[in-house]
mmCIF file of C-alpha atoms in Angstrom:
data_model
loop_
_atom_site.group_PDB
_atom_site.id
_atom_site.type_symbol
_atom_site.label_atom_id
_atom_site.label_comp_id
_atom_site.label_asym_id
_atom_site.label_seq_id
_atom_site.Cartn_x
_atom_site.Cartn_y
_atom_site.Cartn_z
ATOM 1 C CA MET D 1 -82.423 49.604 -8.944
ATOM 2 C CA LYS D 2 -82.573 53.236 -9.925
ATOM 3 C CA GLU D 3 -79.536 55.024 -8.539
ATOM 4 C CA GLN D 4 -77.646 58.200 -8.993
ATOM 5 C CA LYS D 5 -75.138 57.778 -11.797
ATOM 6 C CA LYS D 6 -71.551 59.038 -11.021
ATOM 7 C CA SER D 7 -70.218 61.997 -12.749
ATOM 8 C CA TRP D 8 -67.142 61.668 -14.918
ATOM 9 C CA ASN D 9 -64.642 62.876 -12.317
ATOM 10 C CA GLU D 10 -65.987 60.319 -9.737
ATOM 11 C CA LEU D 11 -65.457 57.387 -11.931
ATOM 12 C CA PRO D 12 -62.227 55.220 -11.646
ATOM 13 C CA ILE D 13 -59.550 55.989 -14.217
ATOM 14 C CA GLY D 14 -59.840 54.002 -17.414
ATOM 15 C CA GLY D 15 -63.419 52.893 -16.520
ATOM 16 C CA SER D 16 -62.052 50.163 -14.198
ATOM 17 C CA ILE D 17 -64.480 48.206 -12.264
ATOM 18 C CA LEU D 18 -63.045 47.797 -8.798
ATOM 19 C CA GLU D 19 -65.547 45.338 -7.278
ATOM 20 C CA ALA D 20 -65.164 41.850 -8.589
ATOM 21 C CA GLY D 21 -68.359 40.098 -9.489
ATOM 22 C CA ASN D 22 -70.762 43.092 -8.739
ATOM 23 C CA SER D 23 -73.050 41.919 -11.649
ATOM 24 C CA LYS D 24 -74.857 39.974 -8.912
ATOM 25 C CA ASN D 25 -76.611 43.268 -8.167
ATOM 26 C CA TYR D 26 -78.107 43.258 -11.691
ATOM 27 C CA PHE D 27 -81.174 41.009 -11.878
ATOM 28 C CA THR D 28 -81.489 38.981 -15.102
ATOM 29 C CA GLY D 29 -84.395 36.894 -13.566
ATOM 30 C CA THR D 30 -86.848 39.300 -15.436
ATOM 31 C CA TRP D 31 -85.846 37.757 -18.723
ATOM 32 C CA ARG D 32 -87.661 34.507 -17.796
ATOM 33 C CA THR D 33 -90.724 32.977 -19.603
ATOM 34 C CA PHE D 34 -90.414 29.498 -17.992
ATOM 35 C CA LYS D 35 -89.176 28.961 -14.346
ATOM 36 C CA PRO D 36 -87.457 25.943 -13.037
ATOM 37 C CA VAL D 37 -89.247 24.102 -10.218
ATOM 38 C CA HIS D 38 -87.101 21.816 -8.067
ATOM 39 C CA ASN D 39 -88.444 18.697 -6.490
ATOM 40 C CA ALA D 40 -86.240 17.929 -3.508
ATOM 41 C CA LYS D 41 -87.778 14.424 -3.121
ATOM 42 C CA LEU D 42 -86.664 13.238 -6.420
ATOM 43 C CA CYS D 43 -83.245 15.050 -6.253
ATOM 44 C CA ILE D 44 -80.159 12.753 -5.712
ATOM 45 C CA ASN D 45 -77.816 15.791 -5.454
ATOM 46 C CA CYS D 46 -75.610 14.854 -8.514
ATOM 47 C CA TYR D 47 -74.926 18.519 -9.147
ATOM 48 C CA PHE D 48 -75.150 18.093 -12.873
ATOM 49 C CA CYS D 49 -77.496 21.122 -12.899
ATOM 50 C CA TRP D 50 -74.917 23.074 -11.102
ATOM 51 C CA MET D 51 -72.161 22.139 -13.641
ATOM 52 C CA HIS D 52 -74.395 23.007 -16.527
ATOM 53 C CA CYS D 53 -76.142 26.236 -15.343
ATOM 54 C CA PRO D 54 -74.674 29.148 -17.339
ATOM 55 C CA ASP D 55 -75.918 31.620 -14.765
ATOM 56 C CA ASP D 56 -74.658 30.111 -11.561
ATOM 57 C CA SER D 57 -78.288 29.948 -10.291
ATOM 58 C CA ILE D 58 -78.395 26.586 -8.539
ATOM 59 C CA VAL D 59 -78.469 27.160 -4.819
ATOM 60 C CA ILE D 60 -76.543 24.585 -2.916
ATOM 61 C CA GLU D 61 -76.652 24.663 0.964
ATOM 62 C CA ASN D 62 -74.630 22.053 3.123
ATOM 63 C CA GLY D 63 -74.200 19.778 0.015
ATOM 64 C CA LYS D 64 -77.844 19.827 -0.937
ATOM 65 C CA VAL D 65 -79.583 21.507 -3.861
ATOM 66 C CA THR D 66 -82.180 23.554 -2.245
ATOM 67 C CA GLY D 67 -83.677 25.510 -5.220
ATOM 68 C CA MET D 68 -82.836 28.073 -7.750
ATOM 69 C CA ASP D 69 -81.762 31.705 -7.477
ATOM 70 C CA LEU D 70 -84.760 33.226 -9.363
ATOM 71 C CA ASP D 71 -83.213 36.741 -9.244
ATOM 72 C CA HIS D 72 -80.699 35.557 -11.947
ATOM 73 C CA CYS D 73 -82.053 32.557 -13.578
ATOM 74 C CA LYS D 74 -82.973 33.234 -17.218
ATOM 75 C CA GLY D 75 -85.074 30.137 -17.589
ATOM 76 C CA CYS D 76 -83.048 28.452 -20.314
ATOM 77 C CA GLY D 77 -83.995 24.931 -18.980
ATOM 78 C CA VAL D 78 -80.638 23.303 -19.354
ATOM 79 C CA CYS D 79 -81.005 22.057 -15.746
ATOM 80 C CA ALA D 80 -84.259 20.424 -16.473
ATOM 81 C CA GLU D 81 -82.758 18.901 -19.679
ATOM 82 C CA VAL D 82 -79.668 17.495 -17.862
ATOM 83 C CA CYS D 83 -81.394 16.247 -14.812
ATOM 84 C CA PRO D 84 -81.259 12.394 -14.670
ATOM 85 C CA LYS D 85 -84.117 11.969 -12.166
ATOM 86 C CA LYS D 86 -86.345 14.584 -13.893
ATOM 87 C CA ALA D 87 -86.356 16.557 -10.523
ATOM 88 C CA ILE D 88 -86.387 19.775 -12.288
ATOM 89 C CA THR D 89 -89.477 20.709 -14.350
ATOM 90 C CA MET D 90 -90.034 23.964 -16.311
ATOM 91 C CA GLU D 91 -93.298 25.836 -15.529
ATOM 92 C CA LYS D 92 -94.726 28.895 -17.289
ATOM 93 C CA GLU D 93 -94.127 32.035 -15.295
ATOM 94 C CA GLU D 94 -97.548 33.565 -14.387
ATOM 95 C CA LYS D 95 -98.355 36.636 -12.475
ATOM 96 C CA MET T 1 -56.609 14.125 -11.533
ATOM 97 C CA ALA T 2 -60.186 13.533 -11.488
ATOM 98 C CA PHE T 3 -62.603 16.432 -10.519
ATOM 99 C CA LEU T 4 -65.456 15.601 -8.200
ATOM 100 C CA LEU T 5 -68.574 17.819 -8.312
ATOM 101 C CA LYS T 6 -68.865 17.457 -4.635
ATOM 102 C CA ASP T 7 -65.470 19.137 -4.127
ATOM 103 C CA LEU T 8 -66.133 21.736 -6.990
ATOM 104 C CA ILE T 9 -69.282 23.063 -5.492
ATOM 105 C CA LYS T 10 -67.429 24.157 -2.300
ATOM 106 C CA LYS T 11 -65.301 26.428 -4.420
ATOM 107 C CA GLN T 12 -66.326 30.062 -5.518
ATOM 108 C CA ALA T 13 -67.648 30.140 -9.041
ATOM 109 C CA PRO T 14 -65.376 32.323 -11.052
ATOM 110 C CA LEU T 15 -67.960 34.016 -13.042
ATOM 111 C CA ALA T 16 -70.838 35.758 -11.052
ATOM 112 C CA SER T 17 -74.400 35.578 -12.126
ATOM 113 C CA GLY T 18 -76.133 38.553 -13.488
ATOM 114 C CA HIS T 19 -74.134 38.687 -16.710
ATOM 115 C CA ARG T 20 -76.166 39.275 -19.840
ATOM 116 C CA MET T 21 -75.132 36.315 -22.022
ATOM 117 C CA CYS T 22 -78.200 34.925 -23.801
ATOM 118 C CA ALA T 23 -80.266 32.476 -21.786
ATOM 119 C CA GLY T 24 -78.750 29.109 -22.292
ATOM 120 C CA CYS T 25 -75.398 30.162 -23.714
ATOM 121 C CA PRO T 26 -72.553 27.598 -22.799
ATOM 122 C CA ALA T 27 -69.824 30.301 -22.860
ATOM 123 C CA PRO T 28 -70.108 31.011 -19.089
ATOM 124 C CA VAL T 29 -70.026 27.196 -18.465
ATOM 125 C CA ILE T 30 -66.721 27.019 -20.517
ATOM 126 C CA VAL T 31 -65.226 29.843 -18.421
ATOM 127 C CA LYS T 32 -66.361 27.938 -15.297
ATOM 128 C CA GLN T 33 -64.646 24.716 -16.432
ATOM 129 C CA VAL T 34 -61.386 26.434 -17.424
ATOM 130 C CA LEU T 35 -61.010 28.683 -14.321
ATOM 131 C CA MET T 36 -62.100 26.115 -11.858
ATOM 132 C CA SER T 37 -59.745 23.418 -13.128
ATOM 133 C CA THR T 38 -56.822 25.137 -11.071
ATOM 134 C CA ASP T 39 -56.356 26.730 -7.695
ATOM 135 C CA HIS T 40 -53.572 29.112 -8.966
ATOM 136 C CA PRO T 41 -54.310 32.815 -9.048
ATOM 137 C CA LYS T 42 -55.434 33.630 -12.582
ATOM 138 C CA VAL T 43 -55.373 36.741 -14.693
ATOM 139 C CA CYS T 44 -57.692 36.918 -17.812
ATOM 140 C CA THR T 45 -57.774 38.982 -20.926
ATOM 141 C CA ASN T 46 -60.750 38.898 -23.376
ATOM 142 C CA ALA T 47 -60.979 39.773 -26.894
ATOM 143 C CA THR T 48 -64.085 41.682 -27.986
ATOM 144 C CA GLY T 49 -67.001 39.271 -28.455
ATOM 145 C CA CYS T 50 -70.116 37.975 -26.834
ATOM 146 C CA LEU T 51 -68.337 37.032 -23.657
ATOM 147 C CA GLU T 52 -66.642 40.380 -23.226
ATOM 148 C CA VAL T 53 -69.573 42.677 -24.063
ATOM 149 C CA ALA T 54 -72.171 40.654 -22.019
ATOM 150 C CA THR T 55 -70.235 40.065 -18.881
ATOM 151 C CA THR T 56 -68.776 43.486 -18.389
ATOM 152 C CA ILE T 57 -71.480 45.977 -19.014
ATOM 153 C CA PHE T 58 -70.426 49.180 -17.153
ATOM 154 C CA PRO T 59 -70.648 49.572 -14.196
ATOM 155 C CA PHE T 60 -71.030 45.858 -13.689
ATOM 156 C CA THR T 61 -68.557 43.011 -14.064
ATOM 157 C CA SER T 62 -69.115 39.270 -13.581
ATOM 158 C CA TRP T 63 -65.507 38.407 -13.289
ATOM 159 C CA LYS T 64 -63.962 37.507 -9.893
ATOM 160 C CA VAL T 65 -60.409 37.434 -11.321
ATOM 161 C CA PRO T 66 -58.239 40.401 -12.587
ATOM 162 C CA TRP T 67 -59.495 40.930 -16.145
ATOM 163 C CA LEU T 68 -58.511 43.046 -19.076
ATOM 164 C CA HIS T 69 -60.665 43.820 -22.130
ATOM 165 C CA ILE T 70 -58.635 44.373 -25.281
ATOM 166 C CA ALA T 71 -59.680 44.984 -28.902
ATOM 167 C CA PHE T 72 -60.943 42.114 -31.193
ATOM 168 C CA GLU T 73 -57.414 41.236 -32.586
ATOM 169 C CA ASN T 74 -55.042 41.394 -29.666
ATOM 170 C CA SER T 75 -56.199 39.261 -26.824
ATOM 171 C CA ALA T 76 -53.035 37.000 -27.248
ATOM 172 C CA ALA T 77 -50.833 40.070 -27.562
ATOM 173 C CA ALA T 78 -52.379 41.503 -24.319
ATOM 174 C CA VAL T 79 -51.954 38.416 -22.230
ATOM 175 C CA SER T 80 -48.223 38.156 -23.440
ATOM 176 C CA GLY T 81 -47.683 41.695 -22.255
ATOM 177 C CA VAL T 82 -49.343 41.044 -18.962
ATOM 178 C CA GLU T 83 -47.337 37.960 -18.437
ATOM 179 C CA ALA T 84 -44.098 39.729 -19.360
ATOM 180 C CA ALA T 85 -44.928 42.544 -16.873
ATOM 181 C CA TYR T 86 -45.600 39.925 -14.208
ATOM 182 C CA HIS T 87 -42.148 38.369 -14.701
ATOM 183 C CA GLY T 88 -40.624 42.045 -14.609
ATOM 184 C CA LEU T 89 -42.379 42.658 -11.167
ATOM 185 C CA ALA T 90 -41.292 39.211 -9.953
ATOM 186 C CA ASN T 91 -37.571 39.970 -10.909
ATOM 187 C CA LYS T 92 -37.772 43.232 -8.894
ATOM 188 C CA GLY T 93 -39.354 41.503 -6.059
ATOM 189 C CA GLU T 94 -42.548 43.612 -6.227
ATOM 190 C CA LEU T 95 -45.060 40.844 -6.633
ATOM 191 C CA PRO T 96 -47.999 40.884 -4.243
ATOM 192 C CA GLU T 97 -47.978 37.676 -2.036
ATOM 193 C CA ASP T 98 -51.324 36.510 -3.335
ATOM 194 C CA MET T 99 -50.319 36.611 -6.942
ATOM 195 C CA LYS T 100 -47.332 34.186 -6.603
ATOM 196 C CA ASN T 101 -47.489 31.598 -9.389
ATOM 197 C CA ALA T 102 -50.249 33.324 -11.268
ATOM 198 C CA LYS T 103 -51.571 31.878 -14.559
ATOM 199 C CA PHE T 104 -52.500 33.795 -17.591
ATOM 200 C CA ILE T 105 -55.501 32.935 -19.641
ATOM 201 C CA ALA T 106 -56.797 34.681 -22.769
ATOM 202 C CA PHE T 107 -60.322 34.290 -24.092
ATOM 203 C CA GLY T 108 -61.488 34.942 -27.582
ATOM 204 C CA GLY T 109 -64.446 33.941 -29.783
ATOM 205 C CA ASP T 110 -63.935 32.321 -33.128
ATOM 206 C CA GLY T 111 -63.949 35.695 -34.778
ATOM 207 C CA GLY T 112 -61.374 37.007 -32.595
ATOM 208 C CA THR T 113 -59.258 33.853 -32.971
ATOM 209 C CA TYR T 114 -59.729 32.270 -36.467
ATOM 210 C CA ASP T 115 -60.067 35.576 -38.314
ATOM 211 C CA ILE T 116 -59.042 38.798 -36.600
ATOM 212 C CA GLY T 117 -56.809 37.688 -33.834
ATOM 213 C CA ILE T 118 -54.737 35.028 -35.686
ATOM 214 C CA GLN T 119 -51.662 37.159 -36.144
ATOM 215 C CA ALA T 120 -51.548 38.073 -32.390
ATOM 216 C CA LEU T 121 -52.132 34.486 -31.462
ATOM 217 C CA SER T 122 -49.483 33.286 -33.814
ATOM 218 C CA GLY T 123 -47.175 35.854 -32.390
ATOM 219 C CA ALA T 124 -47.826 34.929 -28.755
ATOM 220 C CA LEU T 125 -47.378 31.217 -29.476
ATOM 221 C CA GLU T 126 -44.199 31.833 -31.333
ATOM 222 C CA ARG T 127 -42.755 33.915 -28.541
ATOM 223 C CA GLY T 128 -43.464 31.169 -26.071
ATOM 224 C CA HIS T 129 -45.267 33.052 -23.311
ATOM 225 C CA ASN T 130 -46.455 30.959 -20.506
ATOM 226 C CA MET T 131 -50.213 31.349 -21.065
ATOM 227 C CA LEU T 132 -53.289 29.606 -22.170
ATOM 228 C CA TYR T 133 -55.424 30.792 -25.041
ATOM 229 C CA VAL T 134 -59.040 29.660 -24.982
ATOM 230 C CA CYS T 135 -61.140 30.020 -28.100
ATOM 231 C CA TYR T 136 -64.920 29.362 -27.567
ATOM 232 C CA ASP T 137 -65.953 28.468 -31.102
ATOM 233 C CA ASN T 138 -69.635 29.380 -31.776
ATOM 234 C CA GLU T 139 -68.946 29.245 -35.502
ATOM 235 C CA GLY T 140 -69.733 32.972 -36.545
ATOM 236 C CA TYR T 141 -69.765 36.548 -35.508
ATOM 237 C CA MET T 142 -72.736 36.002 -33.372
ATOM 238 C CA ASN T 143 -72.668 39.177 -31.296
ATOM 239 C CA THR T 144 -72.547 41.522 -34.355
ATOM 240 C CA GLY T 145 -75.460 39.821 -35.910
ATOM 241 C CA ILE T 146 -74.553 36.278 -37.124
ATOM 242 C CA GLN T 147 -72.092 36.959 -39.926
ATOM 243 C CA ARG T 148 -69.982 34.117 -41.359
ATOM 244 C CA SER T 149 -66.566 33.656 -39.999
ATOM 245 C CA SER T 150 -63.886 31.206 -41.151
ATOM 246 C CA ALA T 151 -65.103 28.780 -38.468
ATOM 247 C CA THR T 152 -68.664 28.652 -39.955
ATOM 248 C CA PRO T 153 -69.410 25.224 -41.423
ATOM 249 C CA ILE T 154 -70.267 24.627 -45.095
ATOM 250 C CA GLY T 155 -73.979 24.972 -45.780
ATOM 251 C CA ALA T 156 -74.772 27.332 -42.808
ATOM 252 C CA ASN T 157 -77.244 30.047 -43.333
ATOM 253 C CA THR T 158 -75.775 33.355 -41.925
ATOM 254 C CA THR T 159 -76.649 37.066 -42.638
ATOM 255 C CA THR T 160 -73.613 37.358 -44.971
ATOM 256 C CA THR T 161 -74.103 33.974 -46.673
ATOM 257 C CA PRO T 162 -78.019 34.063 -46.906
ATOM 258 C CA VAL T 163 -79.996 31.294 -48.423
ATOM 259 C CA GLY T 164 -81.706 31.982 -51.584
ATOM 260 C CA SER T 165 -82.470 30.482 -54.904
ATOM 261 C CA GLN T 166 -78.867 30.854 -55.952
ATOM 262 C CA SER T 167 -77.324 30.138 -52.564
ATOM 263 C CA TYR T 168 -77.340 27.144 -50.170
ATOM 264 C CA GLY T 169 -75.536 29.215 -47.433
ATOM 265 C CA LYS T 170 -71.809 29.279 -46.829
ATOM 266 C CA ARG T 171 -69.747 27.593 -49.634
ATOM 267 C CA GLU T 172 -66.372 27.295 -48.094
ATOM 268 C CA ILE T 173 -65.188 24.705 -45.589
ATOM 269 C CA ARG T 174 -64.057 25.515 -41.988
ATOM 270 C CA LYS T 175 -60.482 26.394 -41.138
ATOM 271 C CA ASP T 176 -58.496 23.818 -39.250
ATOM 272 C CA LEU T 177 -57.294 26.042 -36.484
ATOM 273 C CA LEU T 178 -55.944 23.228 -34.370
ATOM 274 C CA SER T 179 -53.462 22.143 -37.064
ATOM 275 C CA ILE T 180 -52.471 25.789 -37.521
ATOM 276 C CA VAL T 181 -51.709 26.159 -33.778
ATOM 277 C CA VAL T 182 -50.040 22.773 -33.637
ATOM 278 C CA ALA T 183 -47.726 23.935 -36.473
ATOM 279 C CA HIS T 184 -46.136 26.375 -33.952
ATOM 280 C CA HIS T 185 -44.802 23.288 -32.030
ATOM 281 C CA ILE T 186 -46.270 24.464 -28.731
ATOM 282 C CA PRO T 187 -46.379 21.983 -25.790
ATOM 283 C CA TYR T 188 -50.153 21.638 -25.526
ATOM 284 C CA ALA T 189 -53.146 22.059 -27.767
ATOM 285 C CA ALA T 190 -56.657 20.395 -27.478
ATOM 286 C CA THR T 191 -60.192 20.595 -28.531
ATOM 287 C CA CYS T 192 -63.031 20.376 -25.831
ATOM 288 C CA ALA T 193 -66.737 20.211 -25.827
ATOM 289 C CA PRO T 194 -68.557 21.602 -22.830
ATOM 290 C CA HIS T 195 -70.973 18.732 -22.265
ATOM 291 C CA ASP T 196 -67.949 16.469 -21.371
ATOM 292 C CA TRP T 197 -66.874 18.607 -18.545
ATOM 293 C CA MET T 198 -64.524 16.186 -17.059
ATOM 294 C CA ASP T 199 -62.622 15.970 -20.275
ATOM 295 C CA GLY T 200 -62.773 19.690 -20.598
ATOM 296 C CA MET T 201 -61.466 20.379 -16.976
ATOM 297 C CA LYS T 202 -58.720 17.711 -17.282
ATOM 298 C CA LYS T 203 -57.496 19.411 -20.546
ATOM 299 C CA SER T 204 -57.880 22.872 -18.944
ATOM 300 C CA GLN T 205 -55.744 21.864 -15.996
ATOM 301 C CA LYS T 206 -53.056 20.365 -18.189
ATOM 302 C CA ALA T 207 -53.089 23.336 -20.452
ATOM 303 C CA ILE T 208 -52.802 25.772 -17.551
ATOM 304 C CA GLU T 209 -50.068 23.826 -15.767
ATOM 305 C CA THR T 210 -47.887 23.281 -18.830
ATOM 306 C CA GLU T 211 -44.959 25.529 -19.054
ATOM 307 C CA GLY T 212 -45.204 27.627 -22.264
ATOM 308 C CA PRO T 213 -48.012 28.473 -24.610
ATOM 309 C CA ALA T 214 -51.100 26.351 -24.638
ATOM 310 C CA PHE T 215 -54.272 26.374 -26.729
ATOM 311 C CA LEU T 216 -57.806 25.108 -26.175
ATOM 312 C CA ASN T 217 -60.561 25.199 -28.755
ATOM 313 C CA TYR T 218 -64.039 24.846 -27.007
ATOM 314 C CA PHE T 219 -67.092 23.912 -28.884
ATOM 315 C CA SER T 220 -69.857 26.534 -28.126
ATOM 316 C CA PRO T 221 -73.407 26.061 -29.546
ATOM 317 C CA CYS T 222 -74.965 29.553 -29.948
ATOM 318 C CA ILE T 223 -78.659 29.906 -29.286
ATOM 319 C CA PRO T 224 -79.711 32.789 -31.647
ATOM 320 C CA GLY T 225 -77.019 32.168 -34.234
ATOM 321 C CA TRP T 226 -77.818 28.569 -34.920
ATOM 322 C CA LYS T 227 -81.546 29.111 -34.247
ATOM 323 C CA ILE T 228 -81.902 26.444 -31.589
ATOM 324 C CA PRO T 229 -84.009 26.190 -28.317
ATOM 325 C CA ALA T 230 -82.371 27.742 -25.204
ATOM 326 C CA ASP T 231 -81.829 24.215 -23.550
ATOM 327 C CA ALA T 232 -80.173 22.581 -26.556
ATOM 328 C CA TRP T 233 -76.527 23.261 -26.102
ATOM 329 C CA ARG T 234 -75.702 20.100 -24.098
ATOM 330 C CA LYS T 235 -77.442 17.835 -26.594
ATOM 331 C CA LEU T 236 -75.832 19.530 -29.682
ATOM 332 C CA SER T 237 -72.449 19.449 -28.057
ATOM 333 C CA GLU T 238 -72.858 15.701 -27.460
ATOM 334 C CA LEU T 239 -74.089 15.211 -30.981
ATOM 335 C CA ALA T 240 -71.192 17.098 -32.442
ATOM 336 C CA VAL T 241 -68.763 14.789 -30.786
ATOM 337 C CA LYS T 242 -70.737 11.659 -31.717
ATOM 338 C CA THR T 243 -70.888 12.726 -35.510
ATOM 339 C CA CYS T 244 -67.155 13.503 -35.536
ATOM 340 C CA PHE T 245 -68.159 17.064 -36.495
ATOM 341 C CA TRP T 246 -66.097 18.166 -33.392
ATOM 342 C CA PRO T 247 -63.646 15.430 -32.473
ATOM 343 C CA LEU T 248 -62.023 15.502 -28.974
ATOM 344 C CA ILE T 249 -58.339 15.828 -29.709
ATOM 345 C CA GLU T 250 -55.335 16.353 -27.517
ATOM 346 C CA VAL T 251 -51.851 17.227 -28.899
ATOM 347 C CA GLU T 252 -49.066 17.114 -26.388
ATOM 348 C CA ASN T 253 -45.586 17.966 -27.490
ATOM 349 C CA GLY T 254 -46.592 17.096 -31.103
ATOM 350 C CA LYS T 255 -48.104 13.734 -30.126
ATOM 351 C CA TRP T 256 -51.719 13.531 -31.301
ATOM 352 C CA SER T 257 -54.211 11.514 -29.446
ATOM 353 C CA LEU T 258 -58.119 11.231 -29.320
ATOM 354 C CA THR T 259 -60.015 11.392 -25.987
ATOM 355 C CA GLY T 260 -63.426 10.640 -24.586
ATOM 356 C CA GLU T 261 -66.278 9.684 -27.157
ATOM 357 C CA SER T 262 -63.916 10.321 -30.039
ATOM 358 C CA LYS T 263 -61.361 7.672 -28.823
ATOM 359 C CA ARG T 264 -64.253 5.335 -28.403
ATOM 360 C CA ILE T 265 -65.317 5.782 -31.976
ATOM 361 C CA ALA T 266 -61.895 5.480 -33.338
ATOM 362 C CA ASP T 267 -61.389 2.261 -31.308
ATOM 363 C CA GLY T 268 -64.605 0.864 -32.719
ATOM 364 C CA LYS T 269 -66.454 0.795 -29.392
ATOM 365 C CA ALA T 270 -68.991 3.272 -30.440
ATOM 366 C CA GLU T 271 -70.762 4.085 -33.794
ATOM 367 C CA LYS T 272 -70.075 7.289 -35.598
ATOM 368 C CA VAL T 273 -73.450 8.956 -36.106
ATOM 369 C CA PRO T 274 -74.475 10.474 -39.522
ATOM 370 C CA ALA T 275 -73.968 14.246 -39.657
ATOM 371 C CA VAL T 276 -77.762 14.838 -40.477
ATOM 372 C CA GLU T 277 -78.506 13.921 -36.852
ATOM 373 C CA PHE T 278 -76.406 16.845 -35.679
ATOM 374 C CA MET T 279 -77.780 19.357 -38.387
ATOM 375 C CA LYS T 280 -81.484 18.565 -38.480
ATOM 376 C CA ASN T 281 -82.609 20.412 -35.351
ATOM 377 C CA GLN T 282 -80.593 23.542 -36.166
ATOM 378 C CA GLY T 283 -82.285 26.496 -37.937
ATOM 379 C CA ARG T 284 -79.089 27.406 -39.720
ATOM 380 C CA PHE T 285 -79.251 24.155 -41.649
ATOM 381 C CA LYS T 286 -83.021 24.045 -42.067
ATOM 382 C CA HIS T 287 -83.015 25.084 -45.705
ATOM 383 C CA LEU T 288 -80.989 21.961 -46.595
ATOM 384 C CA PHE T 289 -83.840 19.765 -45.350
ATOM 385 C CA THR T 290 -86.953 21.905 -46.473
ATOM 386 C CA GLN T 291 -85.293 22.505 -50.024
ATOM 387 C CA LYS T 292 -84.122 18.917 -50.115
ATOM 388 C CA LYS T 293 -80.458 19.798 -50.938
ATOM 389 C CA ASP T 294 -79.096 16.263 -50.621
ATOM 390 C CA ASP T 295 -75.922 17.154 -52.546
ATOM 391 C CA VAL T 296 -75.072 19.805 -50.034
ATOM 392 C CA LEU T 297 -75.633 17.353 -47.085
ATOM 393 C CA ALA T 298 -73.477 14.908 -48.914
ATOM 394 C CA LEU T 299 -70.884 17.631 -49.180
ATOM 395 C CA ILE T 300 -71.027 18.324 -45.499
ATOM 396 C CA GLN T 301 -70.703 14.667 -44.660
ATOM 397 C CA ALA T 302 -67.660 14.383 -47.010
ATOM 398 C CA ASP T 303 -66.070 17.309 -45.301
ATOM 399 C CA ILE T 304 -66.691 15.771 -41.831
ATOM 400 C CA ASP T 305 -65.282 12.335 -43.083
ATOM 401 C CA ARG T 306 -62.209 14.035 -44.577
ATOM 402 C CA SER T 307 -61.321 15.839 -41.411
ATOM 403 C CA TRP T 308 -62.058 12.927 -39.151
ATOM 404 C CA ASP T 309 -59.844 10.644 -41.328
ATOM 405 C CA PHE T 310 -57.084 13.230 -41.023
ATOM 406 C CA TYR T 311 -57.290 13.504 -37.308
ATOM 407 C CA ARG T 312 -57.625 9.721 -36.875
ATOM 408 C CA LYS T 313 -54.472 9.291 -38.933
ATOM 409 C CA MET T 314 -52.611 11.867 -36.979
ATOM 410 C CA ALA T 315 -53.547 10.098 -33.822
ATOM 411 C CA GLY T 316 -52.007 6.906 -35.194
ATOM 412 C CA TYR T 317 -55.176 4.792 -36.145
#
């Protein structure tokens, strides 16, 4: 994470950010107290969790929910709340 | 047009993860619903507010569309300028190929829309720019420390309307922004709640594809400001619609109609839930229950009934 900051004359004029969506390189997963655990056996792939996730952290591969992007998930628990099959449970984060 | 989640998941999400909105804030979901409702190229401006400060902390941005930050009061003024510049470039034939048929969307919180930005919004609506203004209404200045705004409901505890022996929270009723916007006789205005994403996306699509100014007022529960658990926004959004605290309304060319759950309540197919159901799990209304302020609760219910009667009458019920 630690990187050399650019000096004033190397920055884009007006403080523009030229790379779209580069916040992906900032990891908000460290905020989490509870982590979502996905149970693929119960999941019916309704994608409600994907629609309700504020952090775009539901990983979908070939039309199937495969898990959570724990680098960015803040552990709010909306996915577990909205899941009609209780396929997502919130578990305490432990070292 | 109906939106299917199995088609939507194949598209690129318009707001990247890694933004620093609070855990469980529905504002990124609102942005997702608005921007994913159309495939046109989009340009966004954003008034100062939670959404702006938290999604674009230098040197990071979460936006995957061209985006401009502007001061609290002039998101609508900036988007009209961008739209005018776009037409200028189009007339000169200097428009890049991938920006043909671009759509212009302004985002603002309730502070930047109801209070500080209302003259810029009014001006942009009157000039008739082809743009959409989206207000995500979390009912207070949440980013600066939970001050009251003119969108804060009566009885709410905020840092500028603190609860004490002489005060039960905010004393004034909310501003009816939708009616103010509709009074500009614009082609499209609506209210949305994020839990009903199909309704929200249909309205967003209609609003974006309408020629001329359009306005959407999105309900947006606030985790720290309303003192609610992080996973509560969906349930509260649903309850706000069911209690008629936040009716789902659509105004097309001056014709009012109700949609979704609100239409079912007006038709008599669903029960209107008492307002206490919506308020009892929120920290900002907690004092009304612990101090047994039934008179204030009655006042809130009366205010909701009054506005619901007004909207119902406007929709022809």
